[in-house]
Amino acid sequence: MISVTRREQFAASHRLYNPAWSEERNAEVFGKCNNLAGHGHNYVLEVTVVGDVDPDTGYVVDLKLLKDIIRERVMDKLDHKNLNVDVDCLAGVIPTAENIATGIWRQLADALPAGRLERIVLHETENNKVEYRGES
Ligand code: NI
């Protein structure tokens, strides 16, 4: 087994708030991330696919095909969007890096041209990233 990773970057805005809470509670828990008009990040996404090397191609997965799937199912939906309102795969969740990563996982897990999705890493800032390896 060998893993292959594709890296992408996208820009998006979000606001962290829980609609079930008061304004005061939201401000207390989310601080600056609760800013009413939102704020933006330049996200870096890493998608790792694991599998066996296909003897005919020498690939685990053709990175051109993987890139196209990521573009269609993730980049076109998230890049230059407001993650609170524009993105169907994030509807009803607080768009934290954790929830964005699991949303991206669900967009990709069943759509890969070859191999198995092993890991999603989402860097929200230089210093903060989350990693998701699927349920269980
Ligand atoms: Ni933020």
XYZ file of N, CA and C and ligand atoms in Angstrom:
409
model
N 0.850 -1.193 0.000
C 0.000 0.000 0.000
C 0.884 1.240 0.000
N 0.454 2.220 -0.727
C 1.214 3.473 -0.801
C 0.212 4.618 -0.873
N 0.574 5.740 -0.311
C -0.373 6.855 -0.312
C 0.104 7.976 -1.222
N -0.869 8.700 -1.743
C -0.644 9.800 -2.676
C -1.432 10.998 -2.146
N -0.834 12.172 -2.161
C -1.516 13.352 -1.616
C -1.573 14.472 -2.642
N -2.760 15.003 -2.798
C -2.976 16.179 -3.635
C -3.243 17.381 -2.727
N -2.581 18.503 -3.017
C -2.741 19.720 -2.233
C -3.488 20.753 -3.063
N -4.431 21.440 -2.410
C -5.184 22.502 -3.074
C -5.297 23.677 -2.120
N -5.605 24.828 -2.663
C -5.821 26.008 -1.821
C -7.121 26.678 -2.242
N -7.853 27.172 -1.257
C -9.043 27.948 -1.590
C -9.228 29.048 -0.549
N -9.909 30.101 -0.981
C -10.221 31.216 -0.092
C -11.712 31.186 0.198
N -12.071 31.403 1.448
C -13.490 31.397 1.806
C -13.679 32.204 3.087
N -14.932 32.630 3.284
C -15.247 33.355 4.518
C -16.186 32.518 5.373
N -16.198 32.830 6.648
C -17.144 32.176 7.542
C -17.353 33.020 8.801
N -18.368 32.650 9.521
C -18.629 33.218 10.840
C -19.005 32.064 11.752
N -18.359 31.992 12.901
C -18.688 30.928 13.841
C -19.763 31.427 14.814
N -20.897 30.777 14.809
C -21.936 31.062 15.799
C -22.893 29.885 15.861
N -23.457 29.736 17.032
C -24.452 28.690 17.240
C -25.807 29.373 17.355
N -26.710 29.137 16.385
C -27.983 29.856 16.378
C -28.858 29.558 17.592
N -28.537 28.496 18.305
C -29.329 28.152 19.498
C -28.907 28.981 20.715
N -27.814 29.705 20.592
C -27.286 30.460 21.726
C -27.585 31.944 21.615
N -27.493 32.636 22.754
C -27.612 34.090 22.782
C -26.388 34.723 22.125
N -26.522 36.005 21.765
C -25.377 36.743 21.204
C -24.214 36.756 22.190
N -24.541 36.909 23.470
C -23.494 36.975 24.496
C -22.727 35.654 24.580
N -23.473 34.561 24.576
C -22.838 33.242 24.665
C -21.949 32.987 23.435
N -22.459 33.359 22.249
C -21.669 33.194 21.031
C -20.386 34.016 21.091
N -20.503 35.255 21.557
C -19.319 36.126 21.629
C -18.308 35.561 22.612
N -18.819 35.019 23.697
C -17.933 34.468 24.727
C -17.184 33.234 24.208
N -17.901 32.363 23.510
C -17.286 31.103 23.075
C -16.416 31.299 21.829
N -16.924 32.069 20.857
C -16.225 32.143 19.566
C -15.347 33.384 19.406
N -15.484 34.364 20.284
C -14.593 35.522 20.261
C -14.571 36.213 18.906
N -13.375 36.477 18.388
C -13.231 37.187 17.111
C -13.881 36.435 15.959
N -13.935 35.123 16.064
C -14.511 34.310 14.985
C -16.024 34.478 14.886
N -16.607 35.158 15.880
C -18.045 35.423 15.900
C -18.395 36.750 15.211
N -17.399 37.467 14.737
C -17.616 38.768 14.070
C -18.817 38.724 13.130
N -19.733 39.668 13.309
C -21.021 39.632 12.608
C -20.875 39.508 11.092
N -19.946 40.254 10.513
C -19.797 40.249 9.051
C -18.854 39.146 8.558
N -18.402 38.295 9.457
C -17.538 37.189 9.067
C -16.084 37.613 8.919
N -15.278 36.671 8.454
C -13.858 36.906 8.195
C -13.396 35.791 7.263
N -12.220 35.973 6.685
C -11.784 35.021 5.665
C -10.529 34.261 6.029
N -10.334 33.161 5.327
C -9.106 32.373 5.454
C -8.650 31.930 4.070
N -7.345 31.754 3.940
C -6.793 31.055 2.785
C -6.520 29.630 3.243
N -7.439 28.754 2.926
C -7.347 27.362 3.385
C -6.398 26.575 2.494
N -5.683 25.658 3.106
C -4.883 24.691 2.359
C -5.453 23.304 2.669
N -5.770 22.579 1.622
C -6.392 21.266 1.746
C -5.421 20.195 1.237
N -5.273 19.132 2.003
C -4.502 17.975 1.545
C -5.427 16.769 1.530
N -5.487 16.125 0.390
C -6.322 14.931 0.220
C -5.384 13.749 -0.019
N -5.423 12.773 0.888
C -4.535 11.618 0.768
C -5.334 10.368 0.413
N -4.885 9.705 -0.641
C -5.519 8.484 -1.127
C -4.508 7.350 -0.980
N -4.974 6.213 -0.472
C -4.097 5.067 -0.275
C -4.591 3.903 -1.140
N -3.661 3.084 -1.576
C -4.051 1.919 -2.362
C -2.835 1.187 -2.884
N -3.108 0.233 -3.749
C -2.021 -0.505 -4.390
C -1.664 0.187 -5.703
N -0.458 0.007 -6.118
C -0.035 0.558 -7.399
C -0.600 -0.302 -8.529
N -1.317 0.342 -9.428
C -1.848 -0.351 -10.604
C -0.670 -0.710 -11.512
N -0.480 -2.014 -11.790
C 0.694 -2.395 -12.591
C 0.660 -1.847 -14.016
N -0.535 -1.541 -14.506
C -0.630 -1.033 -15.874
C -0.233 0.434 -15.980
N -0.535 1.217 -14.918
C -0.258 2.662 -14.987
C 0.915 3.081 -14.101
N 1.198 2.275 -13.073
C 2.187 2.694 -12.087
C 1.635 3.670 -11.075
N 0.337 3.944 -11.141
C -0.314 4.901 -10.238
C -1.139 4.192 -9.164
N -1.239 4.808 -7.974
C -2.307 4.469 -7.030
C -3.598 5.076 -7.554
N -3.495 6.349 -7.905
C -4.620 7.054 -8.517
C -4.018 8.088 -9.464
N -4.635 8.246 -10.602
C -4.177 9.243 -11.555
C -4.446 10.633 -10.943
N -3.384 11.366 -10.674
C -3.548 12.651 -9.977
C -4.333 13.673 -10.799
N -4.304 13.526 -12.104
C -5.135 14.408 -12.943
C -6.613 14.148 -12.674
N -6.983 12.855 -12.580
C -8.381 12.518 -12.293
C -8.755 12.942 -10.879
N -7.822 12.741 -9.921
C -8.092 13.149 -8.543
C -8.285 14.666 -8.463
N -7.428 15.389 -9.152
C -7.548 16.853 -9.184
C -8.911 17.277 -9.732
N -9.353 16.629 -10.794
C -10.646 16.976 -11.397
C -11.806 16.706 -10.438
N -11.729 15.582 -9.708
C -12.782 15.248 -8.738
C -12.794 16.272 -7.598
N -11.612 16.634 -7.117
C -11.536 17.619 -6.033
C -12.078 18.965 -6.521
N -11.759 19.316 -7.744
C -12.248 20.596 -8.264
C -13.772 20.597 -8.333
N -14.305 19.520 -8.893
C -15.751 19.451 -9.104
C -16.514 19.371 -7.783
N -16.019 18.558 -6.844
C -16.806 18.252 -5.642
C -16.443 19.118 -4.440
N -15.300 19.817 -4.503
C -14.883 20.643 -3.357
C -14.576 22.084 -3.777
N -13.633 22.262 -4.672
C -13.168 23.608 -4.984
C -14.288 24.480 -5.572
N -15.034 23.931 -6.526
C -16.094 24.722 -7.143
C -17.179 25.100 -6.139
N -17.324 24.306 -5.083
C -18.349 24.580 -4.076
C -17.873 25.533 -2.989
N -16.559 25.508 -2.671
C -16.074 26.241 -1.502
C -15.259 27.495 -1.832
N -14.548 27.472 -2.971
C -13.617 28.573 -3.240
C -14.361 29.884 -3.496
N -13.940 30.922 -2.787
C -14.547 32.257 -2.871
C -16.019 32.256 -2.461
N -16.353 31.398 -1.506
C -17.731 31.328 -1.022
C -17.804 31.714 0.456
N -19.036 32.020 0.858
C -19.337 32.210 2.277
C -19.787 30.847 2.799
N -18.988 30.261 3.666
C -19.235 28.877 4.098
C -20.485 28.747 4.968
N -21.002 29.853 5.464
C -22.231 29.798 6.259
C -23.480 29.679 5.390
N -23.404 30.178 4.159
C -24.640 30.254 3.377
C -24.574 29.629 1.985
N -23.388 29.508 1.411
C -23.286 29.151 -0.004
C -23.108 27.660 -0.287
N -22.845 26.859 0.725
C -22.288 25.523 0.468
C -23.239 24.427 0.944
N -23.818 23.677 0.007
C -24.816 22.667 0.385
C -24.243 21.597 1.325
N -22.998 21.198 1.112
C -22.448 20.118 1.951
C -22.082 20.594 3.358
N -22.242 21.888 3.643
C -22.008 22.397 5.002
C -23.291 22.953 5.626
N -24.412 22.732 4.978
C -25.671 23.274 5.476
C -25.970 22.749 6.881
N -26.321 23.647 7.769
C -26.763 23.240 9.103
C -25.640 22.965 10.081
N -24.384 23.173 9.681
C -23.290 22.982 10.628
C -22.538 24.302 10.825
N -21.896 24.431 11.968
C -21.026 25.576 12.212
C -19.751 25.338 11.399
N -19.383 26.268 10.500
C -18.280 25.974 9.581
C -16.886 26.144 10.196
N -16.646 25.377 11.234
C -15.300 25.269 11.804
C -14.436 24.432 10.863
N -13.132 24.474 11.073
C -12.239 23.650 10.249
C -12.602 22.171 10.389
N -13.005 21.763 11.595
C -13.399 20.372 11.813
C -14.581 19.988 10.917
N -15.607 20.828 10.931
C -16.802 20.509 10.153
C -16.563 20.647 8.652
N -15.701 21.576 8.258
C -15.366 21.691 6.831
C -14.632 20.427 6.382
N -13.710 19.952 7.211
C -12.931 18.748 6.851
C -13.838 17.526 6.718
N -14.781 17.361 7.633
C -15.668 16.195 7.522
C -16.621 16.353 6.335
N -17.028 17.599 6.054
C -17.854 17.841 4.870
C -17.105 17.498 3.591
N -15.834 17.878 3.526
C -15.013 17.558 2.355
C -14.849 16.045 2.226
N -14.641 15.386 3.343
C -14.527 13.917 3.334
C -15.752 13.291 2.667
N -16.931 13.742 3.092
C -18.165 13.160 2.542
C -18.315 13.457 1.050
N -17.783 14.574 0.615
C -17.843 14.904 -0.809
C -16.961 13.987 -1.646
N -15.876 13.494 -1.038
C -14.865 12.774 -1.813
C -14.845 11.256 -1.610
N -15.271 10.793 -0.434
C -15.020 9.392 -0.058
C -15.543 8.393 -1.089
N -16.724 8.670 -1.643
C -17.317 7.714 -2.581
C -17.089 8.099 -4.037
N -16.278 9.110 -4.260
C -16.151 9.639 -5.623
C -14.766 9.435 -6.231
N -13.895 8.737 -5.523
C -12.523 8.623 -6.010
C -12.434 7.675 -7.207
N -11.610 8.029 -8.189
C -11.465 7.168 -9.369
C -10.713 5.874 -9.078
N -9.915 5.863 -8.004
C -9.171 4.652 -7.609
C -8.670 4.866 -6.194
N -8.307 3.767 -5.523
C -7.783 3.872 -4.166
C -8.879 4.188 -3.150
N -8.470 4.444 -1.917
C -9.391 4.699 -0.811
C -8.946 5.989 -0.125
N -9.929 6.820 0.219
C -9.600 8.073 0.903
C -9.048 7.751 2.289
N -7.859 8.219 2.569
C -7.226 7.907 3.846
C -7.313 9.069 4.827
N -7.189 10.293 4.315
C -7.008 11.405 5.239
C -7.322 12.726 4.538
N -7.994 13.591 5.283
C -8.178 14.978 4.866
C -7.449 15.838 5.885
N -6.562 16.693 5.431
C -5.944 17.685 6.313
C -6.377 19.049 5.802
N -6.866 19.876 6.726
C -7.283 21.227 6.355
C -6.536 22.218 7.234
N -5.713 23.031 6.584
C -4.981 24.092 7.292
C -5.835 25.351 7.198
N -6.206 25.884 8.344
C -7.011 27.109 8.334
C -6.111 28.347 8.433
N -5.023 28.210 9.160
C -4.010 29.267 9.247
C -2.647 28.582 9.201
N -1.605 29.389 9.239
C -0.244 28.844 9.290
C -0.086 27.901 10.483
N -0.774 28.213 11.562
C -0.545 27.496 12.815
C -1.627 26.492 13.181
N -2.780 26.563 12.508
C -3.901 25.698 12.884
C -4.302 24.785 11.735
N -4.361 23.507 12.027
C -4.872 22.563 11.025
C -5.666 21.474 11.729
N -6.554 20.844 10.977
C -7.272 19.678 11.486
C -7.035 18.521 10.520
N -7.175 17.324 11.069
C -6.953 16.120 10.283
C -8.116 15.172 10.521
N -8.662 14.630 9.456
C -9.791 13.709 9.587
C -9.492 12.434 8.814
N -9.734 11.305 9.464
C -9.462 10.014 8.840
C -10.723 9.158 8.717
N -11.862 9.811 8.739
C -13.106 9.078 8.567
C -13.658 8.583 9.885
N -14.908 8.105 9.826
C -15.558 7.634 11.031
C -14.963 6.302 11.489
N -14.958 6.112 12.787
C -14.453 4.926 13.507
C -12.963 4.703 13.380
Ni -12.086 31.670 11.048
